[in-house]
PDB file of C-alpha atoms in Angstrom:
ATOM      1  CA  MET A 160     -66.054  26.273 -17.469  1.00  0.00           C
ATOM      2  CA  ASN A 161     -65.566  25.475 -21.153  1.00  0.00           C
ATOM      3  CA  SER A 162     -68.330  25.565 -23.768  1.00  0.00           C
ATOM      4  CA  GLU A 163     -68.922  21.834 -23.633  1.00  0.00           C
ATOM      5  CA  SER A 164     -69.411  21.865 -19.857  1.00  0.00           C
ATOM      6  CA  LYS A 165     -71.733  24.867 -20.099  1.00  0.00           C
ATOM      7  CA  GLY A 166     -73.671  23.001 -22.755  1.00  0.00           C
ATOM      8  CA  MET A 167     -74.053  19.995 -20.475  1.00  0.00           C
ATOM      9  CA  TRP A 168     -75.362  22.103 -17.582  1.00  0.00           C
ATOM     10  CA  LEU A 169     -77.788  24.049 -19.770  1.00  0.00           C
ATOM     11  CA  GLY A 170     -78.945  20.786 -21.303  1.00  0.00           C
ATOM     12  CA  PHE A 171     -79.516  19.371 -17.823  1.00  0.00           C
ATOM     13  CA  ILE A 172     -81.728  22.317 -16.857  1.00  0.00           C
ATOM     14  CA  GLY A 173     -83.722  21.866 -20.045  1.00  0.00           C
ATOM     15  CA  VAL A 174     -84.130  18.150 -19.371  1.00  0.00           C
ATOM     16  CA  ALA A 175     -85.233  18.849 -15.791  1.00  0.00           C
ATOM     17  CA  ILE A 176     -87.993  21.081 -17.161  1.00  0.00           C
ATOM     18  CA  PHE A 177     -88.966  18.552 -19.831  1.00  0.00           C
ATOM     19  CA  SER A 178     -88.994  15.715 -17.303  1.00  0.00           C
ATOM     20  CA  LEU A 179     -92.296  16.948 -15.859  1.00  0.00           C
ATOM     21  CA  THR A 180     -93.999  17.112 -19.255  1.00  0.00           C
ATOM     22  CA  LEU A 181     -95.469  13.603 -19.221  1.00  0.00           C
ATOM     23  CA  PRO A 182     -96.873  13.769 -15.659  1.00  0.00           C
ATOM     24  CA  PHE A 183     -98.541  17.120 -16.298  1.00  0.00           C
ATOM     25  CA  THR A 184     -99.753  15.939 -19.708  1.00  0.00           C
ATOM     26  CA  ARG A 185    -101.235  12.874 -18.020  1.00  0.00           C
ATOM     27  CA  VAL A 186    -103.235  15.137 -15.688  1.00  0.00           C
ATOM     28  CA  ALA A 187    -104.361  17.419 -18.524  1.00  0.00           C
ATOM     29  CA  VAL A 188    -105.511  14.709 -20.974  1.00  0.00           C
ATOM     30  CA  ALA A 189    -107.539  13.002 -18.250  1.00  0.00           C
ATOM     31  CA  GLU A 190    -110.097  15.800 -18.735  1.00  0.00           C
ATOM     32  CA  LEU A 191    -109.157  17.547 -21.987  1.00  0.00           C
ATOM     33  CA  ASN A 192    -108.896  16.153 -25.508  1.00  0.00           C
ATOM     34  CA  PRO A 193    -105.290  14.969 -26.169  1.00  0.00           C
ATOM     35  CA  ALA A 194    -105.024  16.767 -29.525  1.00  0.00           C
ATOM     36  CA  PHE A 195    -106.372  19.959 -27.951  1.00  0.00           C
ATOM     37  CA  VAL A 196    -103.698  19.744 -25.259  1.00  0.00           C
ATOM     38  CA  ALA A 197    -100.975  19.067 -27.841  1.00  0.00           C
ATOM     39  CA  PHE A 198    -101.867  21.878 -30.244  1.00  0.00           C
ATOM     40  CA  GLY A 199    -103.240  24.292 -27.648  1.00  0.00           C
ATOM     41  CA  ARG A 200     -99.986  24.341 -25.719  1.00  0.00           C
ATOM     42  CA  ALA A 201     -98.169  25.306 -28.920  1.00  0.00           C
ATOM     43  CA  VAL A 202    -100.616  28.147 -29.571  1.00  0.00           C
ATOM     44  CA  VAL A 203    -100.159  29.552 -26.060  1.00  0.00           C
ATOM     45  CA  ALA A 204     -96.390  29.290 -26.394  1.00  0.00           C
ATOM     46  CA  ALA A 205     -96.539  30.956 -29.826  1.00  0.00           C
ATOM     47  CA  VAL A 206     -98.209  34.015 -28.291  1.00  0.00           C
ATOM     48  CA  CYS A 207     -95.292  34.216 -25.836  1.00  0.00           C
ATOM     49  CA  ALA A 208     -92.870  33.715 -28.723  1.00  0.00           C
ATOM     50  CA  ILE A 209     -94.285  36.709 -30.609  1.00  0.00           C
ATOM     51  CA  GLY A 210     -93.637  38.897 -27.579  1.00  0.00           C
ATOM     52  CA  MET A 211     -90.124  37.503 -27.176  1.00  0.00           C
ATOM     53  CA  LEU A 212     -89.222  38.104 -30.835  1.00  0.00           C
ATOM     54  CA  TRP A 213     -90.505  41.673 -30.563  1.00  0.00           C
ATOM     55  CA  HIS A 214     -88.462  42.195 -27.382  1.00  0.00           C
ATOM     56  CA  LEU A 215     -85.328  40.823 -29.068  1.00  0.00           C
ATOM     57  CA  LYS A 216     -85.983  42.921 -32.193  1.00  0.00           C
ATOM     58  CA  ALA A 217     -85.366  39.716 -34.085  1.00  0.00           C
ATOM     59  CA  LYS A 218     -84.795  39.788 -37.811  1.00  0.00           C
ATOM     60  CA  LEU A 219     -86.640  37.509 -40.168  1.00  0.00           C
ATOM     61  CA  PRO A 220     -84.931  34.153 -40.727  1.00  0.00           C
ATOM     62  CA  THR A 221     -83.352  33.410 -44.088  1.00  0.00           C
ATOM     63  CA  ARG A 222     -84.933  30.981 -46.519  1.00  0.00           C
ATOM     64  CA  LEU A 223     -82.447  28.276 -45.492  1.00  0.00           C
ATOM     65  CA  GLN A 224     -83.205  28.863 -41.821  1.00  0.00           C
ATOM     66  CA  VAL A 225     -86.957  28.717 -42.476  1.00  0.00           C
ATOM     67  CA  ARG A 226     -86.540  25.241 -43.914  1.00  0.00           C
ATOM     68  CA  GLY A 227     -84.743  24.096 -40.768  1.00  0.00           C
ATOM     69  CA  LEU A 228     -87.318  25.828 -38.570  1.00  0.00           C
ATOM     70  CA  LEU A 229     -90.157  23.992 -40.295  1.00  0.00           C
ATOM     71  CA  ILE A 230     -88.413  20.672 -39.612  1.00  0.00           C
ATOM     72  CA  THR A 231     -87.928  21.738 -35.988  1.00  0.00           C
ATOM     73  CA  SER A 232     -91.574  22.721 -35.711  1.00  0.00           C
ATOM     74  CA  LEU A 233     -92.762  19.452 -37.219  1.00  0.00           C
ATOM     75  CA  GLY A 234     -90.737  17.559 -34.629  1.00  0.00           C
ATOM     76  CA  VAL A 235     -91.080  19.398 -31.319  1.00  0.00           C
ATOM     77  CA  VAL A 236     -94.103  21.662 -31.823  1.00  0.00           C
ATOM     78  CA  VAL A 237     -96.407  19.184 -33.575  1.00  0.00           C
ATOM     79  CA  GLY A 238     -95.083  15.613 -33.509  1.00  0.00           C
ATOM     80  CA  PHE A 239     -93.890  15.048 -29.968  1.00  0.00           C
ATOM     81  CA  PRO A 240     -96.764  16.894 -28.224  1.00  0.00           C
ATOM     82  CA  LEU A 241     -99.397  15.092 -30.319  1.00  0.00           C
ATOM     83  CA  PHE A 242     -98.051  11.543 -29.999  1.00  0.00           C
ATOM     84  CA  SER A 243     -97.115  11.881 -26.325  1.00  0.00           C
ATOM     85  CA  SER A 244    -100.529  13.354 -25.462  1.00  0.00           C
ATOM     86  CA  ILE A 245    -102.282  10.460 -27.184  1.00  0.00           C
ATOM     87  CA  ALA A 246    -100.086   7.961 -25.319  1.00  0.00           C
ATOM     88  CA  MET A 247    -100.658   9.640 -21.949  1.00  0.00           C
ATOM     89  CA  HIS A 248    -104.383   9.198 -22.447  1.00  0.00           C
ATOM     90  CA  TYR A 249    -103.898   5.423 -22.197  1.00  0.00           C
ATOM     91  CA  VAL A 250    -100.753   4.629 -20.176  1.00  0.00           C
ATOM     92  CA  PRO A 251     -99.208   6.037 -16.969  1.00  0.00           C
ATOM     93  CA  ALA A 252     -96.552   8.730 -17.117  1.00  0.00           C
ATOM     94  CA  SER A 253     -94.090   6.309 -15.524  1.00  0.00           C
ATOM     95  CA  HIS A 254     -94.545   3.949 -18.469  1.00  0.00           C
ATOM     96  CA  GLY A 255     -94.070   6.740 -20.992  1.00  0.00           C
ATOM     97  CA  ALA A 256     -90.962   7.905 -19.171  1.00  0.00           C
ATOM     98  CA  VAL A 257     -88.972   4.771 -19.844  1.00  0.00           C
ATOM     99  CA  VAL A 258     -89.912   4.602 -23.540  1.00  0.00           C
ATOM    100  CA  VAL A 259     -89.025   8.262 -24.059  1.00  0.00           C
ATOM    101  CA  GLY A 260     -85.666   7.320 -22.554  1.00  0.00           C
ATOM    102  CA  LEU A 261     -84.688   6.257 -26.081  1.00  0.00           C
ATOM    103  CA  LEU A 262     -84.401   9.944 -27.020  1.00  0.00           C
ATOM    104  CA  PRO A 263     -80.614  10.280 -26.431  1.00  0.00           C
ATOM    105  CA  LEU A 264     -79.792   7.545 -28.931  1.00  0.00           C
ATOM    106  CA  ALA A 265     -82.307   8.857 -31.457  1.00  0.00           C
ATOM    107  CA  THR A 266     -81.061  12.448 -31.082  1.00  0.00           C
ATOM    108  CA  ALA A 267     -77.447  11.368 -31.538  1.00  0.00           C
ATOM    109  CA  LEU A 268     -78.435   9.357 -34.606  1.00  0.00           C
ATOM    110  CA  PHE A 269     -80.177  12.324 -36.230  1.00  0.00           C
ATOM    111  CA  GLY A 270     -77.241  14.573 -35.392  1.00  0.00           C
ATOM    112  CA  ALA A 271     -74.726  12.122 -36.854  1.00  0.00           C
ATOM    113  CA  LEU A 272     -76.652  11.413 -40.060  1.00  0.00           C
ATOM    114  CA  ARG A 273     -77.822  14.925 -40.842  1.00  0.00           C
ATOM    115  CA  PHE A 274     -75.076  17.197 -39.527  1.00  0.00           C
ATOM    116  CA  GLY A 275     -71.886  15.197 -39.766  1.00  0.00           C
ATOM    117  CA  GLU A 276     -71.231  14.606 -36.076  1.00  0.00           C
ATOM    118  CA  ARG A 277     -69.131  11.481 -35.678  1.00  0.00           C
ATOM    119  CA  PRO A 278     -69.341   9.935 -32.197  1.00  0.00           C
ATOM    120  CA  SER A 279     -66.665   7.432 -31.315  1.00  0.00           C
ATOM    121  CA  THR A 280     -67.320   3.715 -30.983  1.00  0.00           C
ATOM    122  CA  GLY A 281     -67.161   4.083 -27.211  1.00  0.00           C
ATOM    123  CA  PHE A 282     -69.847   6.758 -27.287  1.00  0.00           C
ATOM    124  CA  TRP A 283     -72.170   4.545 -29.313  1.00  0.00           C
ATOM    125  CA  ILE A 284     -71.563   1.623 -26.968  1.00  0.00           C
ATOM    126  CA  ALA A 285     -72.473   3.810 -23.978  1.00  0.00           C
ATOM    127  CA  ALA A 286     -75.578   5.114 -25.736  1.00  0.00           C
ATOM    128  CA  LEU A 287     -76.668   1.612 -26.729  1.00  0.00           C
ATOM    129  CA  ILE A 288     -76.136   0.228 -23.250  1.00  0.00           C
ATOM    130  CA  GLY A 289     -78.138   3.085 -21.749  1.00  0.00           C
ATOM    131  CA  SER A 290     -80.927   2.540 -24.246  1.00  0.00           C
ATOM    132  CA  PHE A 291     -80.960  -1.216 -23.608  1.00  0.00           C
ATOM    133  CA  ILE A 292     -81.286  -0.504 -19.874  1.00  0.00           C
ATOM    134  CA  VAL A 293     -84.262   1.747 -20.590  1.00  0.00           C
ATOM    135  CA  ILE A 294     -85.856  -0.871 -22.867  1.00  0.00           C
ATOM    136  CA  ALA A 295     -85.329  -3.577 -20.249  1.00  0.00           C
ATOM    137  CA  PHE A 296     -87.005  -1.367 -17.678  1.00  0.00           C
ATOM    138  CA  ALA A 297     -89.959  -0.755 -19.996  1.00  0.00           C
ATOM    139  CA  LEU A 298     -90.382  -4.468 -20.686  1.00  0.00           C
ATOM    140  CA  ARG A 299     -90.142  -5.285 -16.991  1.00  0.00           C
ATOM    141  CA  GLN A 300     -92.835  -2.756 -16.165  1.00  0.00           C
ATOM    142  CA  GLY A 301     -94.998  -3.984 -19.033  1.00  0.00           C
ATOM    143  CA  GLY A 302     -94.816  -7.630 -18.052  1.00  0.00           C
ATOM    144  CA  GLY A 303     -92.534  -8.567 -20.934  1.00  0.00           C
ATOM    145  CA  SER A 304     -94.342  -6.735 -23.738  1.00  0.00           C
ATOM    146  CA  PHE A 305     -95.052  -3.242 -24.996  1.00  0.00           C
ATOM    147  CA  HIS A 306     -98.449  -1.562 -24.766  1.00  0.00           C
ATOM    148  CA  ALA A 307    -100.234  -0.355 -27.900  1.00  0.00           C
ATOM    149  CA  ALA A 308     -99.550   3.222 -26.766  1.00  0.00           C
ATOM    150  CA  ASP A 309     -95.816   2.456 -27.057  1.00  0.00           C
ATOM    151  CA  PHE A 310     -96.117   2.916 -30.813  1.00  0.00           C
ATOM    152  CA  ALA A 311     -97.299   6.475 -30.217  1.00  0.00           C
ATOM    153  CA  LEU A 312     -94.417   6.967 -27.781  1.00  0.00           C
ATOM    154  CA  PHE A 313     -91.901   5.625 -30.312  1.00  0.00           C
ATOM    155  CA  ALA A 314     -93.291   8.075 -32.881  1.00  0.00           C
ATOM    156  CA  ALA A 315     -92.938  10.845 -30.281  1.00  0.00           C
ATOM    157  CA  VAL A 316     -89.292   9.868 -29.763  1.00  0.00           C
ATOM    158  CA  VAL A 317     -88.522  10.036 -33.494  1.00  0.00           C
ATOM    159  CA  ALA A 318     -90.286  13.404 -33.828  1.00  0.00           C
ATOM    160  CA  ALA A 319     -88.533  14.908 -30.807  1.00  0.00           C
ATOM    161  CA  ALA A 320     -85.110  13.618 -31.875  1.00  0.00           C
ATOM    162  CA  MET A 321     -85.535  15.183 -35.310  1.00  0.00           C
ATOM    163  CA  GLY A 322     -86.618  18.505 -33.817  1.00  0.00           C
ATOM    164  CA  TYR A 323     -83.874  18.483 -31.170  1.00  0.00           C
ATOM    165  CA  ALA A 324     -81.121  17.800 -33.694  1.00  0.00           C
ATOM    166  CA  GLU A 325     -82.364  20.353 -36.237  1.00  0.00           C
ATOM    167  CA  GLY A 326     -83.052  23.005 -33.609  1.00  0.00           C
ATOM    168  CA  GLY A 327     -79.728  22.419 -31.890  1.00  0.00           C
ATOM    169  CA  ARG A 328     -77.887  22.987 -35.149  1.00  0.00           C
ATOM    170  CA  LEU A 329     -79.874  26.136 -35.935  1.00  0.00           C
ATOM    171  CA  SER A 330     -79.075  27.480 -32.451  1.00  0.00           C
ATOM    172  CA  GLN A 331     -75.434  27.796 -33.482  1.00  0.00           C
ATOM    173  CA  SER A 332     -76.362  30.544 -35.937  1.00  0.00           C
ATOM    174  CA  MET A 333     -79.642  31.926 -34.551  1.00  0.00           C
ATOM    175  CA  GLY A 334     -79.552  31.365 -30.800  1.00  0.00           C
ATOM    176  CA  GLY A 335     -81.809  28.985 -28.887  1.00  0.00           C
ATOM    177  CA  GLN A 336     -84.428  31.609 -28.047  1.00  0.00           C
ATOM    178  CA  GLN A 337     -85.044  32.568 -31.654  1.00  0.00           C
ATOM    179  CA  VAL A 338     -85.114  28.959 -32.846  1.00  0.00           C
ATOM    180  CA  ILE A 339     -88.012  27.860 -30.676  1.00  0.00           C
ATOM    181  CA  CYS A 340     -89.786  31.223 -31.033  1.00  0.00           C
ATOM    182  CA  TRP A 341     -89.726  31.135 -34.837  1.00  0.00           C
ATOM    183  CA  ALA A 342     -90.660  27.441 -34.878  1.00  0.00           C
ATOM    184  CA  LEU A 343     -93.727  28.247 -32.781  1.00  0.00           C
ATOM    185  CA  VAL A 344     -94.706  31.326 -34.795  1.00  0.00           C
ATOM    186  CA  LEU A 345     -94.408  29.475 -38.112  1.00  0.00           C
ATOM    187  CA  SER A 346     -96.734  26.754 -36.844  1.00  0.00           C
ATOM    188  CA  MET A 347     -99.362  29.111 -35.421  1.00  0.00           C
ATOM    189  CA  PRO A 348    -101.367  29.802 -38.653  1.00  0.00           C
ATOM    190  CA  VAL A 349    -102.110  26.072 -38.900  1.00  0.00           C
ATOM    191  CA  LEU A 350    -102.449  25.130 -35.242  1.00  0.00           C
ATOM    192  CA  LEU A 351    -104.616  28.062 -34.101  1.00  0.00           C
ATOM    193  CA  PRO A 352    -107.719  27.224 -36.179  1.00  0.00           C
ATOM    194  CA  VAL A 353    -107.275  23.500 -35.432  1.00  0.00           C
ATOM    195  CA  THR A 354    -107.099  24.231 -31.696  1.00  0.00           C
ATOM    196  CA  ILE A 355    -110.204  26.413 -31.818  1.00  0.00           C
ATOM    197  CA  TRP A 356    -112.130  23.687 -33.648  1.00  0.00           C
ATOM    198  CA  LEU A 357    -110.995  21.020 -31.179  1.00  0.00           C
ATOM    199  CA  GLY A 358    -112.023  23.201 -28.247  1.00  0.00           C
ATOM    200  CA  MET A 359    -115.468  23.836 -29.722  1.00  0.00           C
ATOM    201  CA  HIS A 360    -115.993  20.191 -30.717  1.00  0.00           C
ATOM    202  CA  TYR A 361    -114.753  18.412 -27.582  1.00  0.00           C
ATOM    203  CA  GLY A 362    -115.284  21.153 -25.004  1.00  0.00           C
ATOM    204  CA  VAL A 363    -112.869  22.803 -22.597  1.00  0.00           C
ATOM    205  CA  ALA A 364    -114.594  22.178 -19.271  1.00  0.00           C
ATOM    206  CA  ALA A 365    -111.952  20.895 -16.861  1.00  0.00           C
ATOM    207  CA  SER A 366    -110.768  21.192 -13.270  1.00  0.00           C
ATOM    208  CA  PRO A 367    -108.219  23.776 -12.093  1.00  0.00           C
ATOM    209  CA  GLN A 368    -105.645  20.951 -11.807  1.00  0.00           C
ATOM    210  CA  ALA A 369    -106.085  20.071 -15.487  1.00  0.00           C
ATOM    211  CA  TRP A 370    -105.708  23.691 -16.566  1.00  0.00           C
ATOM    212  CA  MET A 371    -102.676  24.210 -14.318  1.00  0.00           C
ATOM    213  CA  SER A 372    -101.094  21.162 -15.957  1.00  0.00           C
ATOM    214  CA  PHE A 373    -101.962  22.584 -19.365  1.00  0.00           C
ATOM    215  CA  ALA A 374    -100.283  25.846 -18.342  1.00  0.00           C
ATOM    216  CA  TYR A 375     -97.079  24.021 -17.377  1.00  0.00           C
ATOM    217  CA  VAL A 376     -96.748  22.174 -20.671  1.00  0.00           C
ATOM    218  CA  SER A 377     -97.528  25.421 -22.507  1.00  0.00           C
ATOM    219  CA  PHE A 378     -95.141  27.821 -20.777  1.00  0.00           C
ATOM    220  CA  PHE A 379     -92.369  25.516 -19.577  1.00  0.00           C
ATOM    221  CA  SER A 380     -92.375  22.378 -21.719  1.00  0.00           C
ATOM    222  CA  MET A 381     -93.159  24.180 -24.971  1.00  0.00           C
ATOM    223  CA  PHE A 382     -91.305  27.464 -24.423  1.00  0.00           C
ATOM    224  CA  ILE A 383     -88.904  28.132 -21.546  1.00  0.00           C
ATOM    225  CA  GLY A 384     -87.305  24.684 -21.477  1.00  0.00           C
ATOM    226  CA  PHE A 385     -86.117  25.054 -25.071  1.00  0.00           C
ATOM    227  CA  PHE A 386     -84.112  28.164 -24.240  1.00  0.00           C
ATOM    228  CA  PHE A 387     -81.829  26.064 -22.064  1.00  0.00           C
ATOM    229  CA  TRP A 388     -81.971  22.949 -24.215  1.00  0.00           C
ATOM    230  CA  TYR A 389     -81.116  24.424 -27.600  1.00  0.00           C
ATOM    231  CA  LYS A 390     -78.380  26.618 -26.139  1.00  0.00           C
ATOM    232  CA  GLY A 391     -76.912  23.538 -24.513  1.00  0.00           C
ATOM    233  CA  LEU A 392     -77.007  21.581 -27.780  1.00  0.00           C
ATOM    234  CA  ALA A 393     -75.326  24.451 -29.616  1.00  0.00           C
ATOM    235  CA  LEU A 394     -72.485  24.720 -27.070  1.00  0.00           C
ATOM    236  CA  GLY A 395     -71.872  21.080 -26.264  1.00  0.00           C
ATOM    237  CA  GLY A 396     -72.884  19.243 -29.414  1.00  0.00           C
ATOM    238  CA  ILE A 397     -76.023  17.342 -30.297  1.00  0.00           C
ATOM    239  CA  ALA A 398     -74.694  13.859 -29.579  1.00  0.00           C
ATOM    240  CA  ARG A 399     -72.950  14.587 -26.278  1.00  0.00           C
ATOM    241  CA  VAL A 400     -75.543  16.881 -24.662  1.00  0.00           C
ATOM    242  CA  GLY A 401     -78.230  14.531 -25.939  1.00  0.00           C
ATOM    243  CA  GLN A 402     -76.814  11.954 -23.524  1.00  0.00           C
ATOM    244  CA  VAL A 403     -78.172  14.016 -20.621  1.00  0.00           C
ATOM    245  CA  GLN A 404     -81.621  12.890 -21.752  1.00  0.00           C
ATOM    246  CA  LEU A 405     -80.847   9.460 -20.320  1.00  0.00           C
ATOM    247  CA  LEU A 406     -81.577  11.029 -16.937  1.00  0.00           C
ATOM    248  CA  GLN A 407     -84.995  12.284 -18.042  1.00  0.00           C
ATOM    249  CA  PRO A 408     -86.977   9.045 -17.573  1.00  0.00           C
ATOM    250  CA  PHE A 409     -85.964   8.815 -13.954  1.00  0.00           C
ATOM    251  CA  MET A 410     -86.644  12.457 -13.167  1.00  0.00           C
ATOM    252  CA  THR A 411     -90.012  11.883 -14.838  1.00  0.00           C
ATOM    253  CA  LEU A 412     -90.628   8.885 -12.588  1.00  0.00           C
ATOM    254  CA  VAL A 413     -90.125  11.079  -9.543  1.00  0.00           C
ATOM    255  CA  GLY A 414     -92.415  13.695 -11.057  1.00  0.00           C
ATOM    256  CA  ALA A 415     -95.053  11.047 -11.779  1.00  0.00           C
ATOM    257  CA  ALA A 416     -94.905   9.892  -8.164  1.00  0.00           C
ATOM    258  CA  VAL A 417     -95.260  13.418  -6.776  1.00  0.00           C
ATOM    259  CA  ILE A 418     -97.696  14.917  -9.275  1.00  0.00           C
ATOM    260  CA  VAL A 419     -99.841  11.965 -10.303  1.00  0.00           C
ATOM    261  CA  GLY A 420     -99.283   9.665  -7.327  1.00  0.00           C
ATOM    262  CA  GLU A 421     -97.821   6.803  -9.359  1.00  0.00           C
ATOM    263  CA  THR A 422     -95.752   4.144  -7.600  1.00  0.00           C
ATOM    264  CA  LEU A 423     -91.976   4.569  -7.308  1.00  0.00           C
ATOM    265  CA  ASP A 424     -90.204   1.509  -5.930  1.00  0.00           C
ATOM    266  CA  ALA A 425     -86.592   0.430  -5.309  1.00  0.00           C
ATOM    267  CA  SER A 426     -86.185  -1.008  -8.818  1.00  0.00           C
ATOM    268  CA  HIS A 427     -86.667   2.492 -10.243  1.00  0.00           C
ATOM    269  CA  LEU A 428     -83.698   3.745  -8.255  1.00  0.00           C
ATOM    270  CA  LEU A 429     -81.538   0.785  -9.314  1.00  0.00           C
ATOM    271  CA  PHE A 430     -82.212   1.419 -12.985  1.00  0.00           C
ATOM    272  CA  ALA A 431     -81.622   5.143 -12.474  1.00  0.00           C
ATOM    273  CA  THR A 432     -78.224   4.466 -10.938  1.00  0.00           C
ATOM    274  CA  ALA A 433     -77.245   2.243 -13.862  1.00  0.00           C
ATOM    275  CA  VAL A 434     -78.261   4.871 -16.415  1.00  0.00           C
ATOM    276  CA  ILE A 435     -76.451   7.669 -14.586  1.00  0.00           C
ATOM    277  CA  ALA A 436     -73.278   5.547 -14.645  1.00  0.00           C
ATOM    278  CA  VAL A 437     -73.630   5.047 -18.401  1.00  0.00           C
ATOM    279  CA  VAL A 438     -74.129   8.791 -18.938  1.00  0.00           C
ATOM    280  CA  ALA A 439     -70.949   9.500 -16.963  1.00  0.00           C
ATOM    281  CA  ILE A 440     -69.022   7.088 -19.174  1.00  0.00           C
ATOM    282  CA  GLY A 441     -70.526   8.458 -22.386  1.00  0.00           C
ATOM    283  CA  ARG A 442     -69.673  11.992 -21.252  1.00  0.00           C
ATOM    284  CA  ARG A 443     -65.970  11.119 -21.471  1.00  0.00           C
ATOM    285  CA  MET A 444     -66.052   9.546 -24.907  1.00  0.00           C
ATOM    286  CA  ALA A 445     -64.679  11.449 -27.894  1.00  0.00           C
ATOM    287  CA  ILE A 446     -67.015  13.064 -30.414  1.00  0.00           C
ATOM    288  CA  ARG A 447     -65.784  14.688 -33.614  1.00  0.00           C
ATOM    289  CA  ARG A 448     -67.863  17.828 -34.015  1.00  0.00           C
ATOM    290  CA  ALA A 449     -69.069  19.144 -37.332  1.00  0.00           C
ATOM    291  CA  PRO A 450     -67.875  22.669 -38.225  1.00  0.00           C
ATOM    292  CA  VAL A 451     -70.006  25.395 -36.651  1.00  0.00           C
ATOM    293  CA  ILE A 452     -72.188  27.224 -39.140  1.00  0.00           C
ATOM    294  CA  ALA A 453     -71.142  30.827 -39.472  1.00  0.00           C
ATOM    295  CA  PRO A 454     -73.918  33.288 -38.578  1.00  0.00           C
ATOM    296  CA  GLN A 455     -75.850  34.343 -41.653  1.00  0.00           C
ATOM    297  CA  LEU A 456     -77.235  37.768 -42.345  1.00  0.00           C
ATOM    298  CA  ASN A 457     -80.957  37.880 -41.833  1.00  0.00           C
ATOM    299  CA  ARG A 458     -83.211  40.137 -43.803  1.00  0.00           C
ATOM    300  CA  ARG A 459     -85.918  42.177 -42.199  1.00  0.00           C
TER     301      ARG A 459
END
């Protein structure tokens, strides 16, 4: 198996983990404050990250890497959790799933503009078709219009795409584990006091189901899933592995049906089949990769 294929498989595992984020977030924010869920999950994951960095005997990142880590943190540690949690307070996870399906196109766009990846015309056509399918599905479910919470979901997509692209590039020189760990640790001095205040102000009384959902988004969505995802992006390329995300809305739909009890009908499966076909086509399209960044020496 070549590096690109390994990247696709690792990316798929990461997406499978991420696909349950919205359903579990939906359960958590039904009883807990959305901002508390968003920032609290990052704090819990940051504690795990400190232990992981100690276990790896990780060296401090360079100044250039810190800049990239802050961008990563702003996108996937702060932006996506906050906006998606707010949206899940108002709309079903199945609705959020189809809007978040725009992530592959947004991730490829960030990768192309910021890091010099140059997808072929065929790749862009496949990505656009897949995104149009997702948009059509969202409009169909919404009765021909978007909900107000869609704006929060669109903001979540932009934030996640930025963090995915930046973190995927950093993984080429730092490794996926260190990227997400340092991104979490760097955000902790700000998010910890905010989380404590939110907990004291809004309360933390909730059912075991809500706290179990909070635990999933903390340990899996915010921590373990990124190990697979960033490694996949580093091996297979941001634009190509990002295409795997087209499968995420439909895995999320299944998760929403099982976890939250939301309706899954035949139309969901038809749209899923169409998107999978587009991903298969996009997988075969040429992408000119940017040169891999040579590992830099870190200082202690």
